[in-house]
GROMACS .gro file of C-alpha atoms in nm:
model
  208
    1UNK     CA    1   2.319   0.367  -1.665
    2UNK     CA    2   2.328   0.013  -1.499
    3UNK     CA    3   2.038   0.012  -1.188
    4UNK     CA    4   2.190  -0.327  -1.014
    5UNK     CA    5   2.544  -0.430  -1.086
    6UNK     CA    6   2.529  -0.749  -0.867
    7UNK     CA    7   2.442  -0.972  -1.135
    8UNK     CA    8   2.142  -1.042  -1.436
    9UNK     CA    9   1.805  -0.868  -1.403
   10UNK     CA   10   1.472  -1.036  -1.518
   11UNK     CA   11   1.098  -0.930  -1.530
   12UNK     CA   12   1.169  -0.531  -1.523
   13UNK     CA   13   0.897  -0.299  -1.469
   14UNK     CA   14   0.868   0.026  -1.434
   15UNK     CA   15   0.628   0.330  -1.329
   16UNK     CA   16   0.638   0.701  -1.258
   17UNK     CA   17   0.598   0.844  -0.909
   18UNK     CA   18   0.406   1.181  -1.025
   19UNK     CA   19   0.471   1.319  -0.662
   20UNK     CA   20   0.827   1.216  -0.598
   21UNK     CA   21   0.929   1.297  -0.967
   22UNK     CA   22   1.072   0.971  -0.954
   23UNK     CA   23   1.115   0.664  -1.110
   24UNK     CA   24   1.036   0.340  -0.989
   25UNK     CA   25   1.146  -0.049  -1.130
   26UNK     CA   26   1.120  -0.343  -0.984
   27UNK     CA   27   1.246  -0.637  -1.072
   28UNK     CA   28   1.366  -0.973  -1.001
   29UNK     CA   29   1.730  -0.973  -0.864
   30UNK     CA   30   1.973  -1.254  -1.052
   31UNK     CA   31   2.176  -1.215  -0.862
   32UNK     CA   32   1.984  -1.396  -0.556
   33UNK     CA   33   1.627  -1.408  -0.711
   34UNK     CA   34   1.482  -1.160  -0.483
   35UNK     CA   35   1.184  -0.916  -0.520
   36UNK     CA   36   1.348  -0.575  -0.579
   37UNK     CA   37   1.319  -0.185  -0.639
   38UNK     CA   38   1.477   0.120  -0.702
   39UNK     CA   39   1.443   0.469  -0.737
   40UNK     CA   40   1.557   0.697  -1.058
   41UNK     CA   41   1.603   1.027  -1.109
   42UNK     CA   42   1.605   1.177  -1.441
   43UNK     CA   43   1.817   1.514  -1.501
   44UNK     CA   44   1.857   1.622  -1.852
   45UNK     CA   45   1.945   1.278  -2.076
   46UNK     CA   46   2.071   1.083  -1.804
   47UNK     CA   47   1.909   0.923  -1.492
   48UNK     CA   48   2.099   0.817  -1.108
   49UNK     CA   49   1.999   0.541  -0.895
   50UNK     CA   50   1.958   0.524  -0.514
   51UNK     CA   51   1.996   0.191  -0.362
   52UNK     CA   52   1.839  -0.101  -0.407
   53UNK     CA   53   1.562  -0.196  -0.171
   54UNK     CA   54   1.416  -0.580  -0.168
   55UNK     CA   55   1.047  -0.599  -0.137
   56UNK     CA   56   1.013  -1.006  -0.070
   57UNK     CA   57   1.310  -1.175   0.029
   58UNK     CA   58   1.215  -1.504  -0.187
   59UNK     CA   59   1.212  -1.546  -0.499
   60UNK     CA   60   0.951  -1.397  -0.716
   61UNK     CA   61   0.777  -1.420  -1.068
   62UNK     CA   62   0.527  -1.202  -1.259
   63UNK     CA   63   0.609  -0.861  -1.146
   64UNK     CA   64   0.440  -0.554  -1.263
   65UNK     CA   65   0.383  -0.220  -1.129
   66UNK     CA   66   0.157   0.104  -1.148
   67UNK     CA   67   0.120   0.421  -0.940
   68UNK     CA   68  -0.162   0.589  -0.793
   69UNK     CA   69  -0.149   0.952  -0.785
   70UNK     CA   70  -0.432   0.976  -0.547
   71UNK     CA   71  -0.247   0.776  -0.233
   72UNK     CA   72   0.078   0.879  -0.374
   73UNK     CA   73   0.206   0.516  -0.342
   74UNK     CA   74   0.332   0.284  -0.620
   75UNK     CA   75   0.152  -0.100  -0.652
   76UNK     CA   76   0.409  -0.398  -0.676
   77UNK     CA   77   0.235  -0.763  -0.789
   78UNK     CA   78   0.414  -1.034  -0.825
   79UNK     CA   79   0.407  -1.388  -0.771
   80UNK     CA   80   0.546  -1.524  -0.469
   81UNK     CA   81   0.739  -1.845  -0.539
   82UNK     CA   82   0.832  -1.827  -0.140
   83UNK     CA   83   0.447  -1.899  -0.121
   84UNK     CA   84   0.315  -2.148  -0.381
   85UNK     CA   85   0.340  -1.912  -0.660
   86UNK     CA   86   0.055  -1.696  -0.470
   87UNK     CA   87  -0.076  -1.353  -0.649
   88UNK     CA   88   0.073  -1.106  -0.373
   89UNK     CA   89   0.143  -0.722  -0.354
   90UNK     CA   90   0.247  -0.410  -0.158
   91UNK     CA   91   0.215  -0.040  -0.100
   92UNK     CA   92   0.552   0.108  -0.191
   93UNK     CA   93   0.649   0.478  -0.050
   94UNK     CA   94   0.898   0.690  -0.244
   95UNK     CA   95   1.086   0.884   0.018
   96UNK     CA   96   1.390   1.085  -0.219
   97UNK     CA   97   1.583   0.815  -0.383
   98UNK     CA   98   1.449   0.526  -0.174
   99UNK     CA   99   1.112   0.304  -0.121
  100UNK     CA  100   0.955   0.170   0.122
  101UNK     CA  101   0.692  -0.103   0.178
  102UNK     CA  102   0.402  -0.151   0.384
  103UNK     CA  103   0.317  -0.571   0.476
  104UNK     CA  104   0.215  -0.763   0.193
  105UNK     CA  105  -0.147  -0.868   0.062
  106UNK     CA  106  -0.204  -1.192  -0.126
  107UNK     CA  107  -0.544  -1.126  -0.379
  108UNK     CA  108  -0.489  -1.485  -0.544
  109UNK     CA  109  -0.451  -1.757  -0.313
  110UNK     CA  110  -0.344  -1.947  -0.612
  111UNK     CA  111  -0.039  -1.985  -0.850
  112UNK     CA  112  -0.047  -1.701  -1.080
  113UNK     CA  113   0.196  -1.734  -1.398
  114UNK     CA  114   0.208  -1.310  -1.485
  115UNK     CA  115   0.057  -1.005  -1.364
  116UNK     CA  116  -0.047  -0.651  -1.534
  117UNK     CA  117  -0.121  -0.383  -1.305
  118UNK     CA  118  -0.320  -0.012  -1.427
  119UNK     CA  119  -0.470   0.262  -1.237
  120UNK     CA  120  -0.813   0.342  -1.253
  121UNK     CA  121  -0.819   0.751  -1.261
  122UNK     CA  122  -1.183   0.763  -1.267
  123UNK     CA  123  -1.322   0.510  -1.020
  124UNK     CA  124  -0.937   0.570  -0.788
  125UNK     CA  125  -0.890   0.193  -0.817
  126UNK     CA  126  -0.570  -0.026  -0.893
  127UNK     CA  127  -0.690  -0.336  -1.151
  128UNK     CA  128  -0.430  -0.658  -1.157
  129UNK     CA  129  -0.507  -0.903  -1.416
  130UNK     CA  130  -0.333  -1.195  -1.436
  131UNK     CA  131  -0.314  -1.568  -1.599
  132UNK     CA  132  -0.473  -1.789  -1.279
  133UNK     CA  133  -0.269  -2.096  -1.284
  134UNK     CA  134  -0.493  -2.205  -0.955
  135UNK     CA  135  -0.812  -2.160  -1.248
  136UNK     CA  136  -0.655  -2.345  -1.546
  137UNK     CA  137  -0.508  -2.034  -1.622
  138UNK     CA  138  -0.806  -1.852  -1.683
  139UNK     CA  139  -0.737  -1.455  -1.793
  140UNK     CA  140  -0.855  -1.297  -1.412
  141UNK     CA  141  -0.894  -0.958  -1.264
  142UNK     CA  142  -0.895  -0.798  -0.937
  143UNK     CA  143  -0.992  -0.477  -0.842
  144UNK     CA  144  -0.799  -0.286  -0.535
  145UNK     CA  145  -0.797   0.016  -0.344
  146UNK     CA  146  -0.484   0.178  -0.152
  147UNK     CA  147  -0.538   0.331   0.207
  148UNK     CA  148  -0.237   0.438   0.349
  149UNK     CA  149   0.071   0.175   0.320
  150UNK     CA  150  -0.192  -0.116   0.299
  151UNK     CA  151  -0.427  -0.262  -0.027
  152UNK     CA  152  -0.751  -0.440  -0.010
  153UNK     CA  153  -0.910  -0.618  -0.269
  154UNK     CA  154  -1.282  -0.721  -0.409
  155UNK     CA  155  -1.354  -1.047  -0.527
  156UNK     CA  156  -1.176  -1.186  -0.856
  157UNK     CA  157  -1.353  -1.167  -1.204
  158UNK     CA  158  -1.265  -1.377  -1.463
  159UNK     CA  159  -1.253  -1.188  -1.787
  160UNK     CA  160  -1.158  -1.523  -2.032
  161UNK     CA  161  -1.310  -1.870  -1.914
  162UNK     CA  162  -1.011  -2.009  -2.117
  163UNK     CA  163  -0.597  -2.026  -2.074
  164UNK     CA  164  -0.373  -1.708  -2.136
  165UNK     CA  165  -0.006  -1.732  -2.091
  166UNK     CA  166   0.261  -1.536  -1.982
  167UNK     CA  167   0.203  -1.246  -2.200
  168UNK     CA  168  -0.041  -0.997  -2.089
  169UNK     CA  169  -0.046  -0.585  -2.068
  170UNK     CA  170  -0.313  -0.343  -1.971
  171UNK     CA  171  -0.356   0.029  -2.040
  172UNK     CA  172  -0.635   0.280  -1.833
  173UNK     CA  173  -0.825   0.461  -2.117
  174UNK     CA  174  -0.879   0.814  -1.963
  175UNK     CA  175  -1.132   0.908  -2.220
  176UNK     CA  176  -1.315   0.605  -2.192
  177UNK     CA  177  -1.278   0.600  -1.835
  178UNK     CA  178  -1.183   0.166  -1.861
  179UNK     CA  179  -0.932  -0.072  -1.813
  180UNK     CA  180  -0.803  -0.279  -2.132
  181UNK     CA  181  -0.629  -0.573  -2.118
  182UNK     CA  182  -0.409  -0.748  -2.441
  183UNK     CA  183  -0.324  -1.104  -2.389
  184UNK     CA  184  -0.279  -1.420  -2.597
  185UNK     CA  185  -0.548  -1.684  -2.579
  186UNK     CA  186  -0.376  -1.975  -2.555
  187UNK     CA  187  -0.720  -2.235  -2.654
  188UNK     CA  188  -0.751  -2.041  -2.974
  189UNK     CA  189  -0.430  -2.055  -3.135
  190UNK     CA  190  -0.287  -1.805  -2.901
  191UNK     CA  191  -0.418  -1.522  -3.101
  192UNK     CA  192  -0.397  -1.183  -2.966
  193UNK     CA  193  -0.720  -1.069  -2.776
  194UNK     CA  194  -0.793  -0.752  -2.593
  195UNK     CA  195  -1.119  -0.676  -2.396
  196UNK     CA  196  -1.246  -0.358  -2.226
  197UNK     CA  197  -1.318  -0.348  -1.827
  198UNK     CA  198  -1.527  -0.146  -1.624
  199UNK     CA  199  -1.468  -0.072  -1.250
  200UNK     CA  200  -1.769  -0.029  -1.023
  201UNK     CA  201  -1.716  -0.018  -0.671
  202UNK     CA  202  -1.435  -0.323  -0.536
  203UNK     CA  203  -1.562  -0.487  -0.894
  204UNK     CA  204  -1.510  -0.474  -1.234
  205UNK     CA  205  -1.721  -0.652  -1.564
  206UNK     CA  206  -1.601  -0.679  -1.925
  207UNK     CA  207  -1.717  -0.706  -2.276
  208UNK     CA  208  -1.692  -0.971  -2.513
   0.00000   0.00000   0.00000
């Protein structure tokens, strides 16, 4: 089932809506380079589409997604090419088969070249990580925290003092109750890494 018609997708990502019973992607519009979403629903082996809603009118980079069940809300980060490539994101609101936004928050005043975006279900946290083109791209993490349509954020961590590209993922270990992030280090022969992160607070620390 096609999702937007107008012209070539990039960047995709997706996320459940565990209240709405929805889907949610966003993506990057080809068809003017916009910041978009929109909302699925799945009946039996096929899924509909509401109508597109744009989320930042510029053109964006990076996106990734992740919803927290506690505030109900879906996380969008991206990077804002509007704004110097800036780490940016926003509170979306799944309302039947549309979203809305509250006003977005920059957490890297900096160029970031991907983001990866979990939910903490112990510590009720969201955790972006992301390659920090403003730090040499150094592998960075952020830890924020929903309240109504709006996000705030603690202070960045850097979890590899060396550059990652593009390709990173993370993953919330229930069990374990911490944040894991795969990525390729790029000053080692970009061999696949992975490290495990604990949240405390607005903060979060990692092992080697």
């Amino acid at each position: 089932t096609v999702f937007d018609s107008e012209g070539s997708t990039t960047l995709s990502a997706i996320a459940y809506d565990q209240n709405a019973q929805k889907v949610v992607i966003a993506y990057k519009d080809g068809y003017n380079g916009k910041g978009t979403a929109v909302v699925g629903t799945v009946s039996g082996t096929s899924i509909s589409f509401g109508t597109k809603v744009v989320f930042d009118a510029s053109n964006v980079g990076g996106i990734s997604i992740a919803y927290d069940p506690d505030s109900q809300k879906v996380v969008i980060a991206y990077a804002d090419l509007g704004s110097s490539n800036f780490g940016t994101s926003l509170v979306g609101t799944v309302s039947g088969t549309s979203i809305s936004y509250g006003t977005a928050v920059v957490f890297e005043s900096a160029a970031v070249l991907s983001t990866t975006t979990s939910y903490d279900t112990v510590n009720n946290k969201i955790v972006i990580s992301y390659a920090d083109n403003g730090n040499s791209n150094h592998g960075t993490a952020i830890v924020g925290t929903v309240s109504g349509t709006s996000i705030s954020y603690g202070t960045a961590v850097v979890f590899e003092a060396a550059g990652i590209n593009s390709n990173i993922s993370s993953s919330f270990h229930t069990a374990a109750g911490k944040v894991v992030i795969a990525y390729a280090d790029v000053d080692n022969s970009t061999f696949g890494n992975a490290i495990v992160g604990t949240v405390s607070g607005t903060s979060i620390s990692f092992e080697t």
